[in-house]
CSV table of C-alpha atoms and ligand atoms in Angstrom, one decimal:
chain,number,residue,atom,x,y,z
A,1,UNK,CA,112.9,106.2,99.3
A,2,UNK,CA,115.5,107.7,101.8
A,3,UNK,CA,118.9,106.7,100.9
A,4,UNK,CA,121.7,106.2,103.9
A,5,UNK,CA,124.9,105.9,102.1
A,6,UNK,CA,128.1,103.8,103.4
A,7,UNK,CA,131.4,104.0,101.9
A,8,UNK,CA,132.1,100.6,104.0
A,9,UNK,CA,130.3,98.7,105.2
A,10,UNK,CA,129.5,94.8,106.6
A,11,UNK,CA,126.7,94.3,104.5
A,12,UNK,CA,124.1,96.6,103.4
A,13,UNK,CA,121.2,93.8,103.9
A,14,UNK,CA,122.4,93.5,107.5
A,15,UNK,CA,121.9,96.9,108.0
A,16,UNK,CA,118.8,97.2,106.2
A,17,UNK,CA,117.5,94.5,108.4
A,18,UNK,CA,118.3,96.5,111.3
A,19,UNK,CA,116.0,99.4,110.2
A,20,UNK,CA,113.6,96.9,109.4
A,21,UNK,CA,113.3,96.1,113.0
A,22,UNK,CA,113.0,99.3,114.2
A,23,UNK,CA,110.2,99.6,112.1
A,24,UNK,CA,111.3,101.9,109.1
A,25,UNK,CA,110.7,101.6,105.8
A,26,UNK,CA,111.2,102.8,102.3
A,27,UNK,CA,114.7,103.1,103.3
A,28,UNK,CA,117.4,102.0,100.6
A,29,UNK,CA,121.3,101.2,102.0
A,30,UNK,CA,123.7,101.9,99.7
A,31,UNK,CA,127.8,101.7,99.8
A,32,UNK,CA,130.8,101.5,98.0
A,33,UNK,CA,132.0,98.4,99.4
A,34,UNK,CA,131.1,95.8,101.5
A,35,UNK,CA,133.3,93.7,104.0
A,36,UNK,CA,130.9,90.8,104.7
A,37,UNK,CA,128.7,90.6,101.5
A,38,UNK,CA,126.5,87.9,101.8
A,39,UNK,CA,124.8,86.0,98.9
A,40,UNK,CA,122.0,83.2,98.1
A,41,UNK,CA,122.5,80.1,99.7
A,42,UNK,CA,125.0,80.8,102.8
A,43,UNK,CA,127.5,82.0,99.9
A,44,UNK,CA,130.3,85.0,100.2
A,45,UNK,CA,129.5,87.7,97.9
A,46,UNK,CA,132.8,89.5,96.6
A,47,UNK,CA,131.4,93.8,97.1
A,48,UNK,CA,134.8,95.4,96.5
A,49,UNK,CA,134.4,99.0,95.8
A,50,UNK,CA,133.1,100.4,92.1
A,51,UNK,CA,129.9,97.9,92.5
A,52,UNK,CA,126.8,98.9,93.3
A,53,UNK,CA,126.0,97.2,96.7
A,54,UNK,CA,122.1,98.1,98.3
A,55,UNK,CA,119.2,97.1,99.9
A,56,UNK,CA,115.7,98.3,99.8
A,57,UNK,CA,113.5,98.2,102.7
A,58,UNK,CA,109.6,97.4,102.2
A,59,UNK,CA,106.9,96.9,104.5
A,60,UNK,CA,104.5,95.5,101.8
A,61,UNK,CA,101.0,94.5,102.5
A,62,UNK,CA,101.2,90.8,101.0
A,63,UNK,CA,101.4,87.2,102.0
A,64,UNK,CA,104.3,85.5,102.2
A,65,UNK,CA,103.5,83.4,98.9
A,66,UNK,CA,103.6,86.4,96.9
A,67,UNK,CA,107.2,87.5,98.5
A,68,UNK,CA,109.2,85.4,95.5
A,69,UNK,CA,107.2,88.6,93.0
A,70,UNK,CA,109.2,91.1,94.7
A,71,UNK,CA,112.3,89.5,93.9
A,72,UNK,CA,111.7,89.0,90.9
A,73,UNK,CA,110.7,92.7,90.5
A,74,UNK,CA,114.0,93.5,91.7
A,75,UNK,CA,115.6,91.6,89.1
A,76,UNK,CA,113.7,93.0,86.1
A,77,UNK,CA,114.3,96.5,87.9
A,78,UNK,CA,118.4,95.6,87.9
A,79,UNK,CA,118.0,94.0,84.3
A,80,UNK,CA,116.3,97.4,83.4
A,81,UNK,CA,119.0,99.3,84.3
A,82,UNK,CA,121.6,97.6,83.3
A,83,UNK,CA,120.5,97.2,79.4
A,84,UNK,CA,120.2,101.5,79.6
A,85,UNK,CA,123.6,100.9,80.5
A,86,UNK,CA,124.1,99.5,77.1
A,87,UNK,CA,124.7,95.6,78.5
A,88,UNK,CA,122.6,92.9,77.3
A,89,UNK,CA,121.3,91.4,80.5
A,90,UNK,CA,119.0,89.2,80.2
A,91,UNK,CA,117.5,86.7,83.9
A,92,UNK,CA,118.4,83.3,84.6
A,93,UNK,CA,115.5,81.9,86.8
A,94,UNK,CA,115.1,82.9,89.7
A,95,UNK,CA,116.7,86.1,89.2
A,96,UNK,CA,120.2,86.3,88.5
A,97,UNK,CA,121.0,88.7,86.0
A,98,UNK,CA,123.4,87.6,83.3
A,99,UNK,CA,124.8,88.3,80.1
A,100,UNK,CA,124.5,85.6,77.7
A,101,UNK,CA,127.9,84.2,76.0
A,102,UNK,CA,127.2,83.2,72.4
A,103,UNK,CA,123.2,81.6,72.1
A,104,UNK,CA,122.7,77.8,73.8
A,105,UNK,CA,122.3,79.4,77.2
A,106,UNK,CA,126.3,79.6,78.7
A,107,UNK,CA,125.8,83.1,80.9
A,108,UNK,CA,128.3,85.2,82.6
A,109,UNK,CA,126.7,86.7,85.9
A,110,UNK,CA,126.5,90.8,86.0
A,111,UNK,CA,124.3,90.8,89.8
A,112,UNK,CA,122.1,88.6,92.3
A,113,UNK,CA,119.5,89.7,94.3
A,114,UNK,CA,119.5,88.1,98.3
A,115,UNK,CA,115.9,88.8,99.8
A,116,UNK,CA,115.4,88.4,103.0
A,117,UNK,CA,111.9,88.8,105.1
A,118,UNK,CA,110.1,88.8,108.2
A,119,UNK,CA,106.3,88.3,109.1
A,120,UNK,CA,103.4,86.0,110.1
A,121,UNK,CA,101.8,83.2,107.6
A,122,UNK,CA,99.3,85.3,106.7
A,123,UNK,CA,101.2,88.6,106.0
A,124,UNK,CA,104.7,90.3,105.5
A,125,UNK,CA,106.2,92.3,108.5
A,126,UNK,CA,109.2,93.5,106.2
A,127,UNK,CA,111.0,93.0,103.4
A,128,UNK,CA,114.6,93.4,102.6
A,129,UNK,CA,115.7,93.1,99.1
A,130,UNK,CA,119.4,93.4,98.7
A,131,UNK,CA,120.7,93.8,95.0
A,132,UNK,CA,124.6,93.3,93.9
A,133,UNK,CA,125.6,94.5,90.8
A,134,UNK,CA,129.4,94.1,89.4
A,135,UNK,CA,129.4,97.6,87.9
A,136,UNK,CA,132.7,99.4,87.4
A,137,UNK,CA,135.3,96.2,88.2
A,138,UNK,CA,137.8,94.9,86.4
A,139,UNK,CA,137.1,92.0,85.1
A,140,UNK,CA,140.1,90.5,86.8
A,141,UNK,CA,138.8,91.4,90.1
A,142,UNK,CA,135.4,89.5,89.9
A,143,UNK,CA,134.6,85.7,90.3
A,144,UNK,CA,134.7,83.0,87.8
A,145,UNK,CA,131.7,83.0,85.5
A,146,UNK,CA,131.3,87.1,86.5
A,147,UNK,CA,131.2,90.1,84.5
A,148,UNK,CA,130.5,93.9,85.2
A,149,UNK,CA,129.1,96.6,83.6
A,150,UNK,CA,132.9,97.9,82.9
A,151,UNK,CA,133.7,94.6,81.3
A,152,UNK,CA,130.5,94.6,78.9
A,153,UNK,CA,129.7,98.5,77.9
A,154,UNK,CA,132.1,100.8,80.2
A,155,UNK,CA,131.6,102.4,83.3
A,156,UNK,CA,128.4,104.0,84.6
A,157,UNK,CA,127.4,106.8,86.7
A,158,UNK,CA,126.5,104.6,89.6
A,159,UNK,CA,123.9,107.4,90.8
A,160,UNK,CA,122.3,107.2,87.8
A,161,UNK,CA,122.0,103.5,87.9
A,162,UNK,CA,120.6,103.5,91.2
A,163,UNK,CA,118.3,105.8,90.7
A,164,UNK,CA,117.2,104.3,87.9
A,165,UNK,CA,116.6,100.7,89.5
A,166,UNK,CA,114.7,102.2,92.3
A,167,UNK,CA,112.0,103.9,90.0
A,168,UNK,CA,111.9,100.6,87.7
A,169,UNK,CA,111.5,99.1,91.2
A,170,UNK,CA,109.1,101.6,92.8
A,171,UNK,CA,107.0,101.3,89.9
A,172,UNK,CA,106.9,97.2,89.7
A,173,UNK,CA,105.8,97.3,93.6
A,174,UNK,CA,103.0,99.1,93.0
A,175,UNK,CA,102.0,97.3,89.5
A,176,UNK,CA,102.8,93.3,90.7
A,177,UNK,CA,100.3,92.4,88.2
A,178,UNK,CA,103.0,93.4,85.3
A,179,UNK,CA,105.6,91.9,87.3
A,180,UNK,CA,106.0,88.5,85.5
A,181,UNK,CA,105.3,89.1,81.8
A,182,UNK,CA,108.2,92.2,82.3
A,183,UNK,CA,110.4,88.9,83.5
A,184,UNK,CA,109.1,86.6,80.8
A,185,UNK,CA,110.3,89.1,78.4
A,186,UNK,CA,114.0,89.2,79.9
A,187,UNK,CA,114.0,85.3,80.6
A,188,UNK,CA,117.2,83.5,79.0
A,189,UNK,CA,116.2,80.2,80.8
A,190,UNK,CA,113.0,79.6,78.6
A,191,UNK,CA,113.5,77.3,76.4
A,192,UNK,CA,116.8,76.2,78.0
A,193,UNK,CA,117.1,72.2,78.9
A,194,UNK,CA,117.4,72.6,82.8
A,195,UNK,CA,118.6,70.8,86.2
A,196,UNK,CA,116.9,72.6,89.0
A,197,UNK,CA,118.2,71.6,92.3
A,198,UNK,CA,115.6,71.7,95.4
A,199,UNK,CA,115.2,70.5,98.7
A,200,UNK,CA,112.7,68.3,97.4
A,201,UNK,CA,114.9,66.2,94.6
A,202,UNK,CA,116.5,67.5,91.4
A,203,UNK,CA,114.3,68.4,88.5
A,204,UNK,CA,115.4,67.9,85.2
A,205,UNK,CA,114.0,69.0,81.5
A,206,UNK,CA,112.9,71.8,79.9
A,207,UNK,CA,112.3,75.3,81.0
A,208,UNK,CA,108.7,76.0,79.2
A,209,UNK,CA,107.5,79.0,81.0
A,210,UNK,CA,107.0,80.9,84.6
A,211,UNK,CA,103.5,80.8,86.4
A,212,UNK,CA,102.1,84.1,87.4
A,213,UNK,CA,103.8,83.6,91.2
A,214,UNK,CA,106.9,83.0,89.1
A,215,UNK,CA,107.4,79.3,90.0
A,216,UNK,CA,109.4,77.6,87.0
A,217,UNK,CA,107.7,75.4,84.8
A,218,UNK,CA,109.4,72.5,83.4
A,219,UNK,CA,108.9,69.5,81.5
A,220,UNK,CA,110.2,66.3,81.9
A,221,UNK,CA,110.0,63.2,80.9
A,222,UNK,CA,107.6,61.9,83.5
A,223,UNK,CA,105.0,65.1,82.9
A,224,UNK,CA,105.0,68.7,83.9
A,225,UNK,CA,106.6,70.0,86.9
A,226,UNK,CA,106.3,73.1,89.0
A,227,UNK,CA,109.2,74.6,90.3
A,228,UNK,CA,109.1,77.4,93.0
A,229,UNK,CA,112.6,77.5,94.7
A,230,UNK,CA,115.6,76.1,93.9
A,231,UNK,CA,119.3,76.5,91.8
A,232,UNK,CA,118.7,76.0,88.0
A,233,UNK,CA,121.4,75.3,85.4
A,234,UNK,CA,120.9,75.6,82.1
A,235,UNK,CA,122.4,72.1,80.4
A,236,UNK,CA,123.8,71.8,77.1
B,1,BTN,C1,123.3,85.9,95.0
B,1,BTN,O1,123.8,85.0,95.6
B,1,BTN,O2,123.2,85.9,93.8
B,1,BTN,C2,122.8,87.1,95.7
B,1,BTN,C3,123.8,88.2,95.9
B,1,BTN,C4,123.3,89.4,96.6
B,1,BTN,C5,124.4,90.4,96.9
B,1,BTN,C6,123.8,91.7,97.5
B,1,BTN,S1,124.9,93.0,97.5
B,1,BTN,C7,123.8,94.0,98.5
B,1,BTN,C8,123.2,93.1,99.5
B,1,BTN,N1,124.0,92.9,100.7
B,1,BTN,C9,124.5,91.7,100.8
B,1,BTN,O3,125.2,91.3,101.8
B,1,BTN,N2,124.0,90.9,99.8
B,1,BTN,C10,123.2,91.6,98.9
């Protein structure tokens, strides 16, 4: 990857997608701080300076339907990370990653991942996948229901971090086979009673497992259900 670095910036995902359509790729945009950070779901994402704020160019040569994998890679890439940091992140389906607070699923939220892509039915024309992490904030200075690395294990040599979440990425990319079982592994939501909002209707019961495209699997009173988009909440 080529990195261009930002002390400020709108957001790096905008800019990614700019390189995207001039046609580069393997690029990763990185910064400080961000003035317009943008998260899932038409949301604001806070990017004050300290976190670790980039996005990561790909060109890859899949279909659309196997787009959510990459996501998820970045998540188990960010998780990775994150636990060498000495924090014990753990992903709430999709792929936030959170720390759990005590065991029956309540979560504080360390970073999101926002992908964004471009492309035909049949194939991908790019792929940006934009990663937030809260890492050396005060915990004062993040949202409600947020931590950062600071908060849970100290601060970290954001370099380092990086670097690391781009090999644990790079490596994933290549290897999407190993994708889900490395998420299975990290999953806080299996198991967890669940209300998974989608555009389709709300689904609610028990996380049991992920399906090898990562689509949630729950069940509920009326049978199995598949899940592959949507906000989940773990219930008490
Ligand atoms: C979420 O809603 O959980 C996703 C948050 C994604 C935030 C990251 S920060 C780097 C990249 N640039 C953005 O504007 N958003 C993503």
């Amino acid at each position: 990857f080529s990195i261009e670095y930002h002390d400020s910036v709108g957001s790096t995902n905008d800019r990614a997608r700019e390189l995207a359509g001039e046609g580069a790729t393997d690029v990763v945009v990185l910064a400080n701080e961000q003035t317009g950070g943008r998260g899932r779901l038409d949301r604001e994402w806070a990017a004050p300076a300290g976190g670790v704020w980039v996005s990561v160019v790909t060109r890859p040569a899949i279909t659309p339907a196997r787009a959510p994998l990459y996501t998820l890679a970045a998540s188990v890439a960010t998780a990775t990370a994150a636990r060498e940091a000495g924090v014990d992140a753990r992903i709430k389906w999709p792929n936030d990653v959170v720390v759990p607070v005590g065991d029956d699923g309540d979560y504080r939220k360390l970073a999101g991942i926002l992908t964004e892509m471009e492309g035909q039915t049949d194939r991908v024309d790019w792929l940006v996948a934009g990663i937030g992490v809260n890492a050396n904030l005060d915990a004062d200075a993040l949202p409600e229901g947020a931590t950062s690395v600071r908060a849970e294990a100290g601060d970290v040599d954001r370099r380092r971090f990086v670097q690391r979440l781009l090999e644990e990425f790079d490596r994933y990319r290549g290897d999407l086979e190993a994708v889900v079982p490395a998420w299975r592994e990290l999953a806080l939501t299996i198991g967890q009673h669940v209300r998974v909002d989608r555009p389709a209707g709300e689904v609610v019961g028990e996380a049991i497992d992920v399906t090898e495209s990562g689509a949630l699997v729950v069940e509920t009173d009326d049978g199995r259900v598949t899940v592959s988009a949507g906000d989940c909440e773990h219930l008490r």
